[in-house]
PDB file of C-alpha atoms in Angstrom:
ATOM      1  CA  UNK C   1     -29.977 -34.611 161.155  1.00 96.00           C
ATOM      2  CA  UNK C   2     -31.037 -35.471 164.675  1.00 97.00           C
ATOM      3  CA  UNK C   3     -28.115 -36.864 166.749  1.00 98.00           C
ATOM      4  CA  UNK C   4     -28.064 -38.203 170.262  1.00 98.00           C
ATOM      5  CA  UNK C   5     -24.626 -39.095 171.723  1.00 98.00           C
ATOM      6  CA  UNK C   6     -24.286 -40.782 175.068  1.00 98.00           C
ATOM      7  CA  UNK C   7     -21.101 -40.625 177.261  1.00 97.00           C
ATOM      8  CA  UNK C   8     -20.036 -41.270 180.803  1.00 97.00           C
ATOM      9  CA  UNK C   9     -20.354 -45.136 180.898  1.00 97.00           C
ATOM     10  CA  UNK C  10     -17.731 -47.393 182.382  1.00 97.00           C
ATOM     11  CA  UNK C  11     -16.884 -49.902 185.044  1.00 97.00           C
ATOM     12  CA  UNK C  12     -17.984 -49.064 188.532  1.00 97.00           C
ATOM     13  CA  UNK C  13     -18.072 -51.043 191.828  1.00 97.00           C
ATOM     14  CA  UNK C  14     -21.357 -52.064 193.478  1.00 97.00           C
ATOM     15  CA  UNK C  15     -22.593 -49.220 195.557  1.00 98.00           C
ATOM     16  CA  UNK C  16     -20.822 -46.714 193.475  1.00 98.00           C
ATOM     17  CA  UNK C  17     -22.072 -43.791 191.342  1.00 98.00           C
ATOM     18  CA  UNK C  18     -21.926 -42.766 187.735  1.00 98.00           C
ATOM     19  CA  UNK C  19     -23.325 -39.888 185.699  1.00 98.00           C
ATOM     20  CA  UNK C  20     -24.380 -40.428 182.083  1.00 98.00           C
ATOM     21  CA  UNK C  21     -24.638 -37.627 179.616  1.00 98.00           C
ATOM     22  CA  UNK C  22     -26.535 -37.357 176.296  1.00 98.00           C
ATOM     23  CA  UNK C  23     -25.626 -34.545 173.893  1.00 98.00           C
ATOM     24  CA  UNK C  24     -28.375 -33.651 171.437  1.00 98.00           C
ATOM     25  CA  UNK C  25     -28.010 -31.918 168.186  1.00 98.00           C
ATOM     26  CA  UNK C  26     -29.901 -31.355 164.920  1.00 98.00           C
ATOM     27  CA  UNK C  27     -33.100 -30.243 166.525  1.00 97.00           C
ATOM     28  CA  UNK C  28     -34.521 -27.681 168.984  1.00 97.00           C
ATOM     29  CA  UNK C  29     -33.932 -29.575 172.269  1.00 97.00           C
ATOM     30  CA  UNK C  30     -36.002 -27.739 174.883  1.00 97.00           C
ATOM     31  CA  UNK C  31     -39.614 -28.640 173.672  1.00 96.00           C
ATOM     32  CA  UNK C  32     -38.937 -32.408 173.653  1.00 97.00           C
ATOM     33  CA  UNK C  33     -39.273 -34.852 176.463  1.00 97.00           C
ATOM     34  CA  UNK C  34     -36.482 -37.243 176.711  1.00 98.00           C
ATOM     35  CA  UNK C  35     -36.073 -40.771 178.089  1.00 97.00           C
ATOM     36  CA  UNK C  36     -33.378 -43.192 179.324  1.00 98.00           C
ATOM     37  CA  UNK C  37     -33.836 -46.755 178.269  1.00 98.00           C
ATOM     38  CA  UNK C  38     -31.471 -49.614 179.157  1.00 98.00           C
ATOM     39  CA  UNK C  39     -30.628 -53.123 177.909  1.00 98.00           C
ATOM     40  CA  UNK C  40     -28.712 -55.603 180.026  1.00 98.00           C
ATOM     41  CA  UNK C  41     -26.455 -57.841 178.028  1.00 97.00           C
ATOM     42  CA  UNK C  42     -28.460 -60.370 175.985  1.00 96.00           C
ATOM     43  CA  UNK C  43     -31.713 -59.119 177.346  1.00 97.00           C
ATOM     44  CA  UNK C  44     -34.626 -56.860 176.331  1.00 97.00           C
ATOM     45  CA  UNK C  45     -35.290 -53.166 176.495  1.00 98.00           C
ATOM     46  CA  UNK C  46     -36.291 -51.626 179.875  1.00 97.00           C
ATOM     47  CA  UNK C  47     -37.604 -48.095 180.193  1.00 96.00           C
ATOM     48  CA  UNK C  48     -35.664 -46.225 182.977  1.00 97.00           C
ATOM     49  CA  UNK C  49     -36.922 -42.604 183.252  1.00 97.00           C
ATOM     50  CA  UNK C  50     -38.681 -39.698 181.455  1.00 96.00           C
ATOM     51  CA  UNK C  51     -38.244 -35.935 181.824  1.00 97.00           C
ATOM     52  CA  UNK C  52     -40.409 -33.305 180.141  1.00 96.00           C
ATOM     53  CA  UNK C  53     -39.058 -30.430 178.084  1.00 96.00           C
ATOM     54  CA  UNK C  54     -39.250 -27.984 180.900  1.00 95.00           C
ATOM     55  CA  UNK C  55     -38.256 -30.530 183.538  1.00 96.00           C
ATOM     56  CA  UNK C  56     -41.505 -30.124 185.372  1.00 96.00           C
ATOM     57  CA  UNK C  57     -42.507 -33.658 184.820  1.00 96.00           C
ATOM     58  CA  UNK C  58     -40.335 -36.598 185.830  1.00 96.00           C
ATOM     59  CA  UNK C  59     -41.052 -40.337 186.011  1.00 95.00           C
ATOM     60  CA  UNK C  60     -38.981 -43.292 186.973  1.00 95.00           C
ATOM     61  CA  UNK C  61     -39.185 -47.054 186.853  1.00 95.00           C
ATOM     62  CA  UNK C  62     -39.636 -48.736 190.150  1.00 94.00           C
ATOM     63  CA  UNK C  63     -36.336 -50.555 189.658  1.00 96.00           C
ATOM     64  CA  UNK C  64     -34.387 -47.305 189.774  1.00 97.00           C
ATOM     65  CA  UNK C  65     -36.664 -44.976 191.931  1.00 97.00           C
ATOM     66  CA  UNK C  66     -34.674 -43.301 194.771  1.00 97.00           C
ATOM     67  CA  UNK C  67     -31.293 -44.341 193.246  1.00 98.00           C
ATOM     68  CA  UNK C  68     -31.286 -42.579 189.894  1.00 98.00           C
ATOM     69  CA  UNK C  69     -31.988 -38.958 188.984  1.00 98.00           C
ATOM     70  CA  UNK C  70     -32.768 -37.631 185.531  1.00 98.00           C
ATOM     71  CA  UNK C  71     -32.117 -34.046 184.692  1.00 98.00           C
ATOM     72  CA  UNK C  72     -31.416 -31.792 181.633  1.00 98.00           C
ATOM     73  CA  UNK C  73     -29.726 -28.535 180.684  1.00 98.00           C
ATOM     74  CA  UNK C  74     -31.567 -26.948 177.831  1.00 98.00           C
ATOM     75  CA  UNK C  75     -28.982 -24.246 177.367  1.00 98.00           C
ATOM     76  CA  UNK C  76     -26.376 -27.071 176.788  1.00 98.00           C
ATOM     77  CA  UNK C  77     -28.758 -29.346 174.769  1.00 98.00           C
ATOM     78  CA  UNK C  78     -27.952 -32.063 177.189  1.00 98.00           C
ATOM     79  CA  UNK C  79     -29.667 -34.857 179.151  1.00 98.00           C
ATOM     80  CA  UNK C  80     -28.193 -36.464 182.212  1.00 98.00           C
ATOM     81  CA  UNK C  81     -28.660 -39.539 184.443  1.00 98.00           C
ATOM     82  CA  UNK C  82     -27.078 -39.620 187.837  1.00 98.00           C
ATOM     83  CA  UNK C  83     -26.878 -43.140 189.067  1.00 98.00           C
ATOM     84  CA  UNK C  84     -26.192 -43.817 192.707  1.00 98.00           C
ATOM     85  CA  UNK C  85     -26.125 -47.097 194.847  1.00 98.00           C
ATOM     86  CA  UNK C  86     -25.390 -49.034 191.731  1.00 98.00           C
ATOM     87  CA  UNK C  87     -26.033 -52.729 191.750  1.00 98.00           C
ATOM     88  CA  UNK C  88     -24.996 -55.667 189.566  1.00 97.00           C
ATOM     89  CA  UNK C  89     -28.300 -55.717 187.872  1.00 97.00           C
ATOM     90  CA  UNK C  90     -27.845 -52.138 186.665  1.00 98.00           C
ATOM     91  CA  UNK C  91     -25.241 -53.460 184.226  1.00 98.00           C
ATOM     92  CA  UNK C  92     -26.612 -52.476 180.748  1.00 98.00           C
ATOM     93  CA  UNK C  93     -26.201 -50.378 177.748  1.00 98.00           C
ATOM     94  CA  UNK C  94     -28.067 -47.088 178.415  1.00 98.00           C
ATOM     95  CA  UNK C  95     -29.705 -45.278 175.566  1.00 98.00           C
ATOM     96  CA  UNK C  96     -31.116 -41.823 175.576  1.00 98.00           C
ATOM     97  CA  UNK C  97     -34.236 -41.501 173.352  1.00 98.00           C
ATOM     98  CA  UNK C  98     -36.307 -38.588 172.208  1.00 98.00           C
ATOM     99  CA  UNK C  99     -39.950 -38.646 173.277  1.00 96.00           C
ATOM    100  CA  UNK C 100     -42.924 -37.880 171.142  1.00 94.00           C
ATOM    101  CA  UNK C 101     -46.291 -37.166 172.579  1.00 87.00           C
ATOM    102  CA  UNK C 102     -45.350 -38.968 175.686  1.00 82.00           C
ATOM    103  CA  UNK C 103     -46.032 -42.225 173.924  1.00 89.00           C
ATOM    104  CA  UNK C 104     -43.088 -43.302 171.804  1.00 95.00           C
ATOM    105  CA  UNK C 105     -39.358 -42.831 171.072  1.00 96.00           C
ATOM    106  CA  UNK C 106     -38.493 -41.546 167.565  1.00 96.00           C
ATOM    107  CA  UNK C 107     -34.704 -41.171 167.865  1.00 97.00           C
ATOM    108  CA  UNK C 108     -32.153 -43.087 169.808  1.00 98.00           C
ATOM    109  CA  UNK C 109     -28.488 -42.635 170.675  1.00 98.00           C
ATOM    110  CA  UNK C 110     -25.922 -45.322 170.141  1.00 97.00           C
ATOM    111  CA  UNK C 111     -25.754 -46.279 173.771  1.00 98.00           C
ATOM    112  CA  UNK C 112     -23.203 -46.144 176.635  1.00 98.00           C
ATOM    113  CA  UNK C 113     -22.196 -49.309 178.510  1.00 98.00           C
ATOM    114  CA  UNK C 114     -22.332 -49.355 182.233  1.00 98.00           C
ATOM    115  CA  UNK C 115     -20.781 -52.339 184.018  1.00 98.00           C
ATOM    116  CA  UNK C 116     -21.257 -52.811 187.753  1.00 98.00           C
ATOM    117  CA  UNK C 117     -18.743 -55.209 189.006  1.00 95.00           C
ATOM    118  CA  UNK C 118     -16.347 -55.656 191.971  1.00 92.00           C
TER     119      UNK C 118
ATOM    120  CA  UNK I   1     -44.926 -53.052 185.875  1.00 76.00           C
ATOM    121  CA  UNK I   2     -44.466 -56.463 184.082  1.00 90.00           C
ATOM    122  CA  UNK I   3     -43.033 -56.566 180.558  1.00 95.00           C
ATOM    123  CA  UNK I   4     -45.545 -57.114 177.756  1.00 97.00           C
ATOM    124  CA  UNK I   5     -45.607 -60.633 176.446  1.00 98.00           C
ATOM    125  CA  UNK I   6     -44.247 -61.384 172.976  1.00 98.00           C
ATOM    126  CA  UNK I   7     -43.294 -64.752 171.382  1.00 98.00           C
ATOM    127  CA  UNK I   8     -39.574 -65.448 171.773  1.00 98.00           C
ATOM    128  CA  UNK I   9     -39.139 -66.167 168.074  1.00 98.00           C
ATOM    129  CA  UNK I  10     -40.973 -66.074 164.776  1.00 98.00           C
ATOM    130  CA  UNK I  11     -39.535 -67.239 161.479  1.00 97.00           C
ATOM    131  CA  UNK I  12     -40.619 -67.124 157.859  1.00 97.00           C
ATOM    132  CA  UNK I  13     -39.329 -67.525 154.267  1.00 97.00           C
ATOM    133  CA  UNK I  14     -38.531 -64.614 152.081  1.00 97.00           C
ATOM    134  CA  UNK I  15     -41.689 -63.174 150.611  1.00 97.00           C
ATOM    135  CA  UNK I  16     -43.942 -64.586 153.281  1.00 97.00           C
ATOM    136  CA  UNK I  17     -45.856 -62.589 155.872  1.00 98.00           C
ATOM    137  CA  UNK I  18     -45.261 -63.004 159.581  1.00 98.00           C
ATOM    138  CA  UNK I  19     -47.173 -61.507 162.627  1.00 98.00           C
ATOM    139  CA  UNK I  20     -45.675 -60.743 166.039  1.00 98.00           C
ATOM    140  CA  UNK I  21     -48.146 -60.401 168.974  1.00 98.00           C
ATOM    141  CA  UNK I  22     -47.709 -58.156 172.056  1.00 98.00           C
ATOM    142  CA  UNK I  23     -50.031 -58.951 175.031  1.00 98.00           C
ATOM    143  CA  UNK I  24     -50.625 -56.592 177.819  1.00 97.00           C
ATOM    144  CA  UNK I  25     -53.295 -55.720 180.338  1.00 96.00           C
ATOM    145  CA  UNK I  26     -56.012 -53.172 180.982  1.00 93.00           C
ATOM    146  CA  UNK I  27     -53.422 -50.842 182.534  1.00 93.00           C
ATOM    147  CA  UNK I  28     -51.188 -50.603 179.304  1.00 94.00           C
ATOM    148  CA  UNK I  29     -52.090 -51.971 175.880  1.00 95.00           C
ATOM    149  CA  UNK I  30     -55.749 -52.173 176.628  1.00 95.00           C
ATOM    150  CA  UNK I  31     -55.806 -48.694 178.067  1.00 93.00           C
ATOM    151  CA  UNK I  32     -54.631 -46.530 175.182  1.00 92.00           C
ATOM    152  CA  UNK I  33     -53.865 -46.603 171.492  1.00 93.00           C
ATOM    153  CA  UNK I  34     -50.154 -45.839 172.289  1.00 94.00           C
ATOM    154  CA  UNK I  35     -48.429 -48.982 171.183  1.00 96.00           C
ATOM    155  CA  UNK I  36     -45.128 -48.630 169.304  1.00 98.00           C
ATOM    156  CA  UNK I  37     -42.807 -51.030 167.672  1.00 98.00           C
ATOM    157  CA  UNK I  38     -38.938 -51.039 167.451  1.00 98.00           C
ATOM    158  CA  UNK I  39     -36.514 -53.002 165.271  1.00 98.00           C
ATOM    159  CA  UNK I  40     -33.109 -53.790 166.654  1.00 98.00           C
ATOM    160  CA  UNK I  41     -30.285 -55.288 164.756  1.00 98.00           C
ATOM    161  CA  UNK I  42     -27.403 -56.840 166.738  1.00 96.00           C
ATOM    162  CA  UNK I  43     -25.138 -54.264 168.347  1.00 95.00           C
ATOM    163  CA  UNK I  44     -27.358 -51.397 167.085  1.00 97.00           C
ATOM    164  CA  UNK I  45     -29.744 -48.999 168.599  1.00 98.00           C
ATOM    165  CA  UNK I  46     -33.489 -49.684 168.327  1.00 98.00           C
ATOM    166  CA  UNK I  47     -35.302 -48.061 165.474  1.00 98.00           C
ATOM    167  CA  UNK I  48     -38.918 -46.883 165.495  1.00 98.00           C
ATOM    168  CA  UNK I  49     -41.179 -48.856 163.059  1.00 98.00           C
ATOM    169  CA  UNK I  50     -44.757 -48.251 164.120  1.00 98.00           C
ATOM    170  CA  UNK I  51     -46.225 -45.689 166.539  1.00 97.00           C
ATOM    171  CA  UNK I  52     -49.727 -45.195 167.988  1.00 96.00           C
ATOM    172  CA  UNK I  53     -50.714 -48.763 167.054  1.00 95.00           C
ATOM    173  CA  UNK I  54     -50.799 -48.408 163.317  1.00 96.00           C
ATOM    174  CA  UNK I  55     -48.722 -45.375 162.075  1.00 97.00           C
ATOM    175  CA  UNK I  56     -45.567 -45.682 160.147  1.00 98.00           C
ATOM    176  CA  UNK I  57     -42.857 -43.010 160.417  1.00 96.00           C
ATOM    177  CA  UNK I  58     -41.556 -41.440 157.304  1.00 95.00           C
ATOM    178  CA  UNK I  59     -38.853 -43.773 155.721  1.00 95.00           C
ATOM    179  CA  UNK I  60     -40.164 -47.066 157.138  1.00 97.00           C
ATOM    180  CA  UNK I  61     -41.285 -49.583 154.532  1.00 97.00           C
ATOM    181  CA  UNK I  62     -45.078 -50.086 153.957  1.00 97.00           C
ATOM    182  CA  UNK I  63     -44.379 -53.849 154.426  1.00 98.00           C
ATOM    183  CA  UNK I  64     -44.603 -53.090 158.114  1.00 98.00           C
ATOM    184  CA  UNK I  65     -48.099 -52.603 159.627  1.00 98.00           C
ATOM    185  CA  UNK I  66     -49.620 -52.581 163.120  1.00 98.00           C
ATOM    186  CA  UNK I  67     -52.928 -53.217 164.767  1.00 97.00           C
ATOM    187  CA  UNK I  68     -54.512 -53.771 168.047  1.00 97.00           C
ATOM    188  CA  UNK I  69     -57.505 -55.669 169.532  1.00 96.00           C
ATOM    189  CA  UNK I  70     -58.265 -55.573 173.153  1.00 96.00           C
ATOM    190  CA  UNK I  71     -55.187 -56.210 175.147  1.00 97.00           C
ATOM    191  CA  UNK I  72     -53.091 -57.571 172.282  1.00 98.00           C
ATOM    192  CA  UNK I  73     -51.197 -55.496 169.578  1.00 98.00           C
ATOM    193  CA  UNK I  74     -49.694 -56.998 166.498  1.00 98.00           C
ATOM    194  CA  UNK I  75     -46.932 -56.211 164.108  1.00 98.00           C
ATOM    195  CA  UNK I  76     -47.237 -57.658 160.590  1.00 98.00           C
ATOM    196  CA  UNK I  77     -44.219 -57.806 158.215  1.00 98.00           C
ATOM    197  CA  UNK I  78     -45.384 -58.672 154.606  1.00 98.00           C
ATOM    198  CA  UNK I  79     -43.015 -59.651 151.848  1.00 97.00           C
ATOM    199  CA  UNK I  80     -40.383 -60.766 154.317  1.00 98.00           C
ATOM    200  CA  UNK I  81     -36.777 -59.836 153.337  1.00 97.00           C
ATOM    201  CA  UNK I  82     -33.406 -60.920 154.654  1.00 97.00           C
ATOM    202  CA  UNK I  83     -32.846 -57.364 156.080  1.00 97.00           C
ATOM    203  CA  UNK I  84     -35.891 -57.838 158.282  1.00 98.00           C
ATOM    204  CA  UNK I  85     -34.053 -60.432 160.433  1.00 98.00           C
ATOM    205  CA  UNK I  86     -33.656 -58.631 163.789  1.00 98.00           C
ATOM    206  CA  UNK I  87     -35.174 -58.370 167.190  1.00 98.00           C
ATOM    207  CA  UNK I  88     -38.524 -56.603 167.566  1.00 98.00           C
ATOM    208  CA  UNK I  89     -39.960 -54.910 170.722  1.00 98.00           C
ATOM    209  CA  UNK I  90     -43.391 -53.448 171.364  1.00 98.00           C
ATOM    210  CA  UNK I  91     -43.825 -50.744 173.878  1.00 97.00           C
ATOM    211  CA  UNK I  92     -46.874 -49.083 175.632  1.00 96.00           C
ATOM    212  CA  UNK I  93     -47.657 -46.257 177.871  1.00 92.00           C
ATOM    213  CA  UNK I  94     -49.303 -47.216 181.099  1.00 92.00           C
ATOM    214  CA  UNK I  95     -51.830 -45.781 183.393  1.00 90.00           C
ATOM    215  CA  UNK I  96     -49.322 -45.163 186.042  1.00 89.00           C
ATOM    216  CA  UNK I  97     -47.195 -42.723 184.059  1.00 87.00           C
ATOM    217  CA  UNK I  98     -44.648 -45.290 183.215  1.00 90.00           C
ATOM    218  CA  UNK I  99     -43.638 -47.090 180.028  1.00 92.00           C
ATOM    219  CA  UNK I 100     -43.269 -50.733 179.414  1.00 96.00           C
ATOM    220  CA  UNK I 101     -41.596 -52.787 176.661  1.00 97.00           C
ATOM    221  CA  UNK I 102     -42.354 -56.210 175.404  1.00 98.00           C
ATOM    222  CA  UNK I 103     -40.170 -59.259 176.068  1.00 98.00           C
ATOM    223  CA  UNK I 104     -38.874 -59.030 172.588  1.00 98.00           C
ATOM    224  CA  UNK I 105     -39.137 -61.326 169.469  1.00 98.00           C
ATOM    225  CA  UNK I 106     -36.289 -62.621 167.382  1.00 98.00           C
ATOM    226  CA  UNK I 107     -37.343 -62.771 163.624  1.00 98.00           C
ATOM    227  CA  UNK I 108     -35.463 -65.203 161.526  1.00 98.00           C
ATOM    228  CA  UNK I 109     -35.608 -65.207 157.758  1.00 97.00           C
ATOM    229  CA  UNK I 110     -35.256 -68.857 156.630  1.00 94.00           C
TER     230      UNK I 110
END
């Protein structure tokens, strides 16, 4: 059974940093691209970032470019999101999602809440 | 990249059919047949319902179908059931190597 489990969320002050992790299990992790998608409270979904299986292709949404860094460790079956210079509008539930054919997300984690507040 | 446009809400009675639209531009929906749809119940993670415009993943009811014409994709739910009450989001790849979601539609079963 495919499982994605996010961790690392919490309360952080504006301007601070946080690192999210996503532990994958139930499938061979390395061939699959992975994404981070976020959802602000009461709002819609927003794609954040994509990383290919070999980490050679990485994309970011304009809203996080230069502040967030996506990475992965295929030996540990883990995906990461390093978030720096956090702002109030980064407050959201962050989901990791497995990528298929660079076009859709077939499995999602349960999400990790990040709250940016003084 | 602006969000794709969806109606804020759609409602129907049990057994009826409803259709949710998803309108984009020549840079996303109109550029590729890579539109997908996701169902999200309150407090839960999204679930893939349709991919590549009209394909259903294994385990998704055949009451869900997708189509596309020009810059607008559509999700149709036939034989509406109480369990279909949820938020629905479309998504598309774009020609700038990013992804974009729709604004979301709340489906209410009357």
